[in-house]
Amino acid sequence: MWNAGSLSVARDTHNARASRCRYAVLRLFRARGRPRVLPIGSGRVVSKQKRLPRQVREQQMIDAAIPVFSRSGYHTASVEEIAEAAGISKPMVYIYLGSKEGLFTACIHREADRLVETLRSAICSDDPPEMGLWRGLNAFFRFVADNQASWAVLYQQARSQGEPFSTEVSQARCRVMDEITALVVNGTKLPDGERVISTKDAEILARIAAGAADALTDWLLEHPEESPDTLTDRVMNLALVGVERYNSGGLNEE
């Protein structure tokens, strides 16, 4: 039977155990940081550590993927290697972008957007037409020189993969070609706004510029003295040939 003495001992033992338990929990919270508990009924506990916004995390993945795709090619590149370079887990890549195909497509879209924005931001509204053309072409070649991995993914790697990337690459290429064609047309106008280069000639010059950019990455390794500035001057000289043709025979759209 329980007597007053045994009950007192039991209470003391219980209180001592409860005190030790509270102390252990307090030490754990201090070591790990006490979690933030949501209102009753939420059913979950959320850590203080905030997740990065989805867009920021996706950009980190693309930043890590571009040099891997450029170096290894689409088929050889592994999601594990890209995830490791991004400092994330492999499943997170699939959660955010669905697949390696989705990640590669995201790389194509972003780098095309960056290149188009580079071309547009290089032009000042008060630039003379010829200076605007020079600035735009120079920005194009400088982008390729400074972002060789991006260019390799956008044009060299993606273009060689066939479907499902052919459509994506074709659309990206058309956007860039349209921007360069507009640069050539606007950059060779006379002071009164009259065009001196046909759309066909401007499109040809745009393709020449893209071809020069394709070769630029290897060319710069073999000819370090060849800068984006000198390459811009060369393409500008070709554009001036169109101006001379106009002066000698007029605009020909054929």
mmCIF file of C-alpha atoms in Angstrom:
data_model
loop_
_atom_site.group_PDB
_atom_site.id
_atom_site.type_symbol
_atom_site.label_atom_id
_atom_site.label_comp_id
_atom_site.label_asym_id
_atom_site.label_seq_id
_atom_site.Cartn_x
_atom_site.Cartn_y
_atom_site.Cartn_z
ATOM 1 C CA MET A 1 0.000 0.000 0.000
ATOM 2 C CA TRP A 2 0.983 3.567 -0.648
ATOM 3 C CA ASN A 3 1.662 5.773 2.342
ATOM 4 C CA ALA A 4 2.486 9.454 2.595
ATOM 5 C CA GLY A 5 6.196 8.765 2.406
ATOM 6 C CA SER A 6 6.035 6.654 -0.742
ATOM 7 C CA LEU A 7 3.732 9.165 -2.457
ATOM 8 C CA SER A 8 6.194 11.931 -1.669
ATOM 9 C CA VAL A 9 9.068 9.933 -3.149
ATOM 10 C CA ALA A 10 7.021 9.198 -6.293
ATOM 11 C CA ARG A 11 6.184 12.869 -6.770
ATOM 12 C CA ASP A 12 9.820 13.856 -6.328
ATOM 13 C CA THR A 13 10.924 11.240 -8.854
ATOM 14 C CA HIS A 14 8.299 12.386 -11.377
ATOM 15 C CA ASN A 15 9.242 16.045 -10.945
ATOM 16 C CA ALA A 16 12.931 15.247 -11.375
ATOM 17 C CA ARG A 17 12.267 13.350 -14.609
ATOM 18 C CA ALA A 18 10.070 16.157 -15.952
ATOM 19 C CA SER A 19 12.739 18.715 -15.111
ATOM 20 C CA ARG A 20 15.412 16.701 -16.923
ATOM 21 C CA CYS A 21 13.118 16.343 -19.948
ATOM 22 C CA ARG A 22 12.436 20.090 -20.129
ATOM 23 C CA TYR A 23 16.153 20.808 -19.822
ATOM 24 C CA ALA A 24 16.978 18.383 -22.652
ATOM 25 C CA VAL A 25 14.356 19.950 -24.933
ATOM 26 C CA LEU A 26 15.649 23.431 -24.126
ATOM 27 C CA ARG A 27 19.194 22.407 -25.028
ATOM 28 C CA LEU A 28 17.969 20.907 -28.300
ATOM 29 C CA PHE A 29 16.093 24.087 -29.256
ATOM 30 C CA ARG A 30 19.097 26.229 -28.444
ATOM 31 C CA ALA A 31 21.376 24.028 -30.545
ATOM 32 C CA ARG A 32 19.136 23.809 -33.606
ATOM 33 C CA GLY A 33 17.059 26.944 -33.420
ATOM 34 C CA ARG A 34 13.509 26.692 -32.222
ATOM 35 C CA PRO A 35 11.055 25.992 -35.053
ATOM 36 C CA ARG A 36 8.244 28.377 -35.808
ATOM 37 C CA VAL A 37 4.971 26.641 -34.969
ATOM 38 C CA LEU A 38 1.963 27.520 -37.095
ATOM 39 C CA PRO A 39 -1.465 28.161 -35.517
ATOM 40 C CA ILE A 40 -3.317 25.204 -34.058
ATOM 41 C CA GLY A 41 -4.952 23.148 -36.771
ATOM 42 C CA SER A 42 -2.329 23.787 -39.440
ATOM 43 C CA GLY A 43 -0.882 20.351 -38.844
ATOM 44 C CA ARG A 44 2.749 21.212 -39.636
ATOM 45 C CA VAL A 45 5.866 22.904 -38.323
ATOM 46 C CA VAL A 46 7.910 25.221 -40.547
ATOM 47 C CA SER A 47 11.609 25.913 -40.122
ATOM 48 C CA LYS A 48 12.913 29.450 -39.915
ATOM 49 C CA GLN A 49 15.100 28.839 -42.997
ATOM 50 C CA LYS A 50 13.431 30.380 -46.051
ATOM 51 C CA ARG A 51 13.329 28.688 -49.440
ATOM 52 C CA LEU A 52 14.698 30.542 -52.432
ATOM 53 C CA PRO A 53 12.054 31.863 -54.845
ATOM 54 C CA ARG A 54 11.364 29.443 -57.676
ATOM 55 C CA GLN A 55 12.704 31.794 -60.344
ATOM 56 C CA VAL A 56 15.983 32.288 -58.472
ATOM 57 C CA ARG A 57 16.439 28.545 -58.015
ATOM 58 C CA GLU A 58 15.740 27.881 -61.704
ATOM 59 C CA GLN A 59 18.303 30.495 -62.732
ATOM 60 C CA GLN A 60 20.873 28.776 -60.516
ATOM 61 C CA MET A 61 20.165 25.483 -62.273
ATOM 62 C CA ILE A 62 20.508 27.079 -65.710
ATOM 63 C CA ASP A 63 23.741 28.820 -64.684
ATOM 64 C CA ALA A 64 25.163 25.457 -63.642
ATOM 65 C CA ALA A 65 23.802 23.573 -66.667
ATOM 66 C CA ILE A 66 25.155 25.800 -69.444
ATOM 67 C CA PRO A 67 28.887 25.064 -68.930
ATOM 68 C CA VAL A 68 28.123 21.359 -68.450
ATOM 69 C CA PHE A 69 26.089 21.137 -71.675
ATOM 70 C CA SER A 70 28.702 23.211 -73.502
ATOM 71 C CA ARG A 71 31.549 20.998 -72.326
ATOM 72 C CA SER A 72 29.931 17.562 -72.522
ATOM 73 C CA GLY A 73 27.096 17.908 -75.012
ATOM 74 C CA TYR A 74 23.429 17.236 -74.343
ATOM 75 C CA HIS A 75 23.506 13.438 -74.396
ATOM 76 C CA THR A 76 26.683 13.027 -72.349
ATOM 77 C CA ALA A 77 25.825 15.649 -69.730
ATOM 78 C CA SER A 78 24.202 14.168 -66.638
ATOM 79 C CA VAL A 79 21.603 15.660 -64.353
ATOM 80 C CA GLU A 80 23.713 14.483 -61.400
ATOM 81 C CA GLU A 81 26.667 16.589 -62.560
ATOM 82 C CA ILE A 82 24.460 19.632 -63.105
ATOM 83 C CA ALA A 83 22.774 19.237 -59.720
ATOM 84 C CA GLU A 84 26.151 18.954 -58.014
ATOM 85 C CA ALA A 85 27.406 22.082 -59.785
ATOM 86 C CA ALA A 86 24.265 23.934 -58.671
ATOM 87 C CA GLY A 87 24.612 22.716 -55.097
ATOM 88 C CA ILE A 88 21.226 20.990 -55.081
ATOM 89 C CA SER A 89 19.858 17.462 -55.171
ATOM 90 C CA LYS A 90 19.081 15.638 -58.413
ATOM 91 C CA PRO A 91 15.345 15.291 -57.603
ATOM 92 C CA MET A 92 15.095 19.068 -57.252
ATOM 93 C CA VAL A 93 16.047 19.487 -60.936
ATOM 94 C CA TYR A 94 13.136 17.261 -61.931
ATOM 95 C CA ILE A 95 10.772 19.032 -59.533
ATOM 96 C CA TYR A 96 11.552 22.449 -61.016
ATOM 97 C CA LEU A 97 12.180 21.707 -64.705
ATOM 98 C CA GLY A 98 10.698 18.263 -65.268
ATOM 99 C CA SER A 99 13.556 16.565 -67.123
ATOM 100 C CA LYS A 100 16.959 17.055 -68.699
ATOM 101 C CA GLU A 101 15.120 18.006 -71.883
ATOM 102 C CA GLY A 102 13.198 20.671 -69.963
ATOM 103 C CA LEU A 103 16.414 22.010 -68.466
ATOM 104 C CA PHE A 104 18.118 22.200 -71.872
ATOM 105 C CA THR A 105 15.101 23.967 -73.360
ATOM 106 C CA ALA A 106 15.157 26.468 -70.490
ATOM 107 C CA CYS A 107 18.822 27.154 -71.283
ATOM 108 C CA ILE A 108 17.968 27.881 -74.931
ATOM 109 C CA HIS A 109 15.142 30.254 -73.986
ATOM 110 C CA ARG A 110 17.112 32.197 -71.405
ATOM 111 C CA GLU A 111 20.247 32.643 -73.484
ATOM 112 C CA ALA A 112 18.209 33.790 -76.483
ATOM 113 C CA ASP A 113 16.466 36.327 -74.246
ATOM 114 C CA ARG A 114 19.816 37.544 -72.910
ATOM 115 C CA LEU A 115 21.272 37.961 -76.387
ATOM 116 C CA VAL A 116 18.262 39.845 -77.743
ATOM 117 C CA GLU A 117 18.237 42.120 -74.688
ATOM 118 C CA THR A 118 21.976 42.738 -75.153
ATOM 119 C CA LEU A 119 21.397 43.855 -78.740
ATOM 120 C CA ARG A 120 18.497 46.134 -77.843
ATOM 121 C CA SER A 121 20.174 47.755 -74.848
ATOM 122 C CA ALA A 122 23.317 48.547 -76.847
ATOM 123 C CA ILE A 123 21.504 51.097 -79.019
ATOM 124 C CA CYS A 124 21.004 54.670 -77.869
ATOM 125 C CA SER A 125 17.991 56.480 -79.298
ATOM 126 C CA ASP A 126 20.081 59.521 -80.211
ATOM 127 C CA ASP A 127 22.824 57.538 -81.981
ATOM 128 C CA PRO A 128 23.369 58.245 -85.684
ATOM 129 C CA PRO A 129 22.251 55.214 -87.755
ATOM 130 C CA GLU A 130 25.787 54.073 -88.547
ATOM 131 C CA MET A 131 26.857 54.279 -84.897
ATOM 132 C CA GLY A 132 23.755 52.346 -83.847
ATOM 133 C CA LEU A 133 24.674 49.580 -86.278
ATOM 134 C CA TRP A 134 28.246 49.476 -85.000
ATOM 135 C CA ARG A 135 27.113 49.353 -81.371
ATOM 136 C CA GLY A 136 24.617 46.572 -82.054
ATOM 137 C CA LEU A 137 27.040 44.380 -84.001
ATOM 138 C CA ASN A 138 29.763 45.005 -81.448
ATOM 139 C CA ALA A 139 27.426 44.004 -78.607
ATOM 140 C CA PHE A 140 26.587 40.829 -80.532
ATOM 141 C CA PHE A 141 30.206 39.797 -81.071
ATOM 142 C CA ARG A 142 31.193 40.789 -77.543
ATOM 143 C CA PHE A 143 28.356 38.673 -76.113
ATOM 144 C CA VAL A 144 29.656 35.657 -78.019
ATOM 145 C CA ALA A 145 33.253 36.329 -76.951
ATOM 146 C CA ASP A 146 32.308 36.786 -73.286
ATOM 147 C CA ASN A 147 29.731 33.971 -73.177
ATOM 148 C CA GLN A 148 31.257 31.213 -75.257
ATOM 149 C CA ALA A 149 29.492 28.467 -73.301
ATOM 150 C CA SER A 150 26.141 30.187 -73.865
ATOM 151 C CA TRP A 151 26.739 30.476 -77.585
ATOM 152 C CA ALA A 152 27.827 26.842 -77.773
ATOM 153 C CA VAL A 153 24.561 25.750 -76.144
ATOM 154 C CA LEU A 154 22.338 28.162 -78.071
ATOM 155 C CA TYR A 155 23.685 27.455 -81.552
ATOM 156 C CA GLN A 156 26.278 24.714 -81.736
ATOM 157 C CA GLN A 157 24.955 22.118 -79.277
ATOM 158 C CA ALA A 158 21.229 22.745 -79.628
ATOM 159 C CA ARG A 159 21.291 22.946 -83.414
ATOM 160 C CA SER A 160 22.921 19.519 -83.704
ATOM 161 C CA GLN A 161 20.393 17.697 -81.488
ATOM 162 C CA GLY A 162 17.442 17.610 -83.874
ATOM 163 C CA GLU A 163 13.983 17.200 -82.383
ATOM 164 C CA PRO A 164 12.620 18.140 -79.922
ATOM 165 C CA PHE A 165 15.011 21.087 -79.907
ATOM 166 C CA SER A 166 14.944 22.002 -83.607
ATOM 167 C CA THR A 167 11.815 24.130 -83.222
ATOM 168 C CA GLU A 168 13.168 25.877 -80.121
ATOM 169 C CA VAL A 169 16.489 26.638 -81.806
ATOM 170 C CA SER A 170 14.799 27.798 -85.008
ATOM 171 C CA GLN A 171 12.617 30.247 -83.087
ATOM 172 C CA ALA A 172 15.575 31.535 -81.072
ATOM 173 C CA ARG A 173 17.675 31.919 -84.208
ATOM 174 C CA CYS A 174 14.883 33.806 -85.989
ATOM 175 C CA ARG A 175 14.604 36.244 -83.076
ATOM 176 C CA VAL A 176 18.326 36.972 -83.183
ATOM 177 C CA MET A 177 18.407 37.224 -86.986
ATOM 178 C CA ASP A 178 15.443 39.612 -86.957
ATOM 179 C CA GLU A 179 17.228 41.861 -84.465
ATOM 180 C CA ILE A 180 20.441 41.931 -86.509
ATOM 181 C CA THR A 181 18.543 42.467 -89.769
ATOM 182 C CA ALA A 182 16.759 45.457 -88.220
ATOM 183 C CA LEU A 183 20.127 46.784 -87.033
ATOM 184 C CA VAL A 184 21.515 46.612 -90.568
ATOM 185 C CA VAL A 185 18.448 48.213 -92.169
ATOM 186 C CA ASN A 186 18.261 51.063 -89.650
ATOM 187 C CA GLY A 187 22.006 51.499 -89.427
ATOM 188 C CA THR A 188 22.441 52.131 -93.141
ATOM 189 C CA LYS A 189 19.627 54.623 -93.663
ATOM 190 C CA LEU A 190 20.352 58.052 -95.074
ATOM 191 C CA PRO A 191 19.905 61.118 -92.826
ATOM 192 C CA ASP A 192 16.430 61.649 -94.301
ATOM 193 C CA GLY A 193 15.435 58.098 -93.320
ATOM 194 C CA GLU A 194 15.620 56.601 -96.806
ATOM 195 C CA ARG A 195 16.726 52.969 -96.882
ATOM 196 C CA VAL A 196 19.842 52.123 -98.845
ATOM 197 C CA ILE A 197 20.026 48.363 -98.231
ATOM 198 C CA SER A 198 17.304 45.957 -99.268
ATOM 199 C CA THR A 199 15.755 43.569 -96.776
ATOM 200 C CA LYS A 200 17.317 40.674 -98.662
ATOM 201 C CA ASP A 201 20.814 42.163 -98.405
ATOM 202 C CA ALA A 202 20.223 42.968 -94.730
ATOM 203 C CA GLU A 203 19.202 39.357 -94.067
ATOM 204 C CA ILE A 204 22.334 38.135 -95.831
ATOM 205 C CA LEU A 205 24.484 40.420 -93.690
ATOM 206 C CA ALA A 206 22.700 39.150 -90.571
ATOM 207 C CA ARG A 207 23.566 35.584 -91.520
ATOM 208 C CA ILE A 208 27.152 36.612 -92.235
ATOM 209 C CA ALA A 209 27.300 38.123 -88.754
ATOM 210 C CA ALA A 210 25.896 34.929 -87.200
ATOM 211 C CA GLY A 211 28.359 32.820 -89.175
ATOM 212 C CA ALA A 212 31.191 35.033 -87.996
ATOM 213 C CA ALA A 213 29.972 34.619 -84.427
ATOM 214 C CA ASP A 214 29.886 30.830 -84.878
ATOM 215 C CA ALA A 215 33.540 30.898 -85.847
ATOM 216 C CA LEU A 216 34.458 33.547 -83.293
ATOM 217 C CA THR A 217 34.944 31.214 -80.335
ATOM 218 C CA ASP A 218 37.531 29.100 -82.158
ATOM 219 C CA TRP A 219 38.923 32.130 -83.967
ATOM 220 C CA LEU A 220 39.665 33.944 -80.730
ATOM 221 C CA LEU A 221 41.663 30.963 -79.479
ATOM 222 C CA GLU A 222 43.719 30.879 -82.666
ATOM 223 C CA HIS A 223 43.902 34.668 -83.148
ATOM 224 C CA PRO A 224 43.898 36.379 -79.744
ATOM 225 C CA GLU A 225 44.659 39.667 -81.459
ATOM 226 C CA GLU A 226 41.259 39.558 -83.199
ATOM 227 C CA SER A 227 38.858 41.421 -80.941
ATOM 228 C CA PRO A 228 35.089 41.936 -81.180
ATOM 229 C CA ASP A 229 35.885 45.508 -82.231
ATOM 230 C CA THR A 230 37.909 44.474 -85.278
ATOM 231 C CA LEU A 231 35.327 41.854 -86.233
ATOM 232 C CA THR A 232 32.627 44.528 -86.005
ATOM 233 C CA ASP A 233 34.649 46.742 -88.333
ATOM 234 C CA ARG A 234 34.903 43.925 -90.878
ATOM 235 C CA VAL A 235 31.132 43.356 -90.964
ATOM 236 C CA MET A 236 30.552 47.121 -91.072
ATOM 237 C CA ASN A 237 32.717 47.291 -94.179
ATOM 238 C CA LEU A 238 30.487 44.672 -95.796
ATOM 239 C CA ALA A 239 27.443 46.771 -94.927
ATOM 240 C CA LEU A 240 29.040 49.787 -96.571
ATOM 241 C CA VAL A 241 29.301 47.774 -99.787
ATOM 242 C CA GLY A 242 25.501 47.808 -99.839
ATOM 243 C CA VAL A 243 25.516 51.585 -99.458
ATOM 244 C CA GLU A 244 27.901 51.907 -102.387
ATOM 245 C CA ARG A 245 25.667 49.647 -104.481
ATOM 246 C CA TYR A 246 22.741 51.940 -103.729
ATOM 247 C CA ASN A 247 24.736 55.028 -104.686
ATOM 248 C CA SER A 248 25.688 53.438 -107.982
ATOM 249 C CA GLY A 249 22.422 51.778 -108.947
ATOM 250 C CA GLY A 250 19.656 52.242 -106.390
ATOM 251 C CA LEU A 251 17.876 49.875 -104.019
ATOM 252 C CA ASN A 252 17.256 46.417 -105.447
ATOM 253 C CA GLU A 253 14.913 44.076 -103.590
ATOM 254 C CA GLU A 254 15.435 41.178 -106.001
#
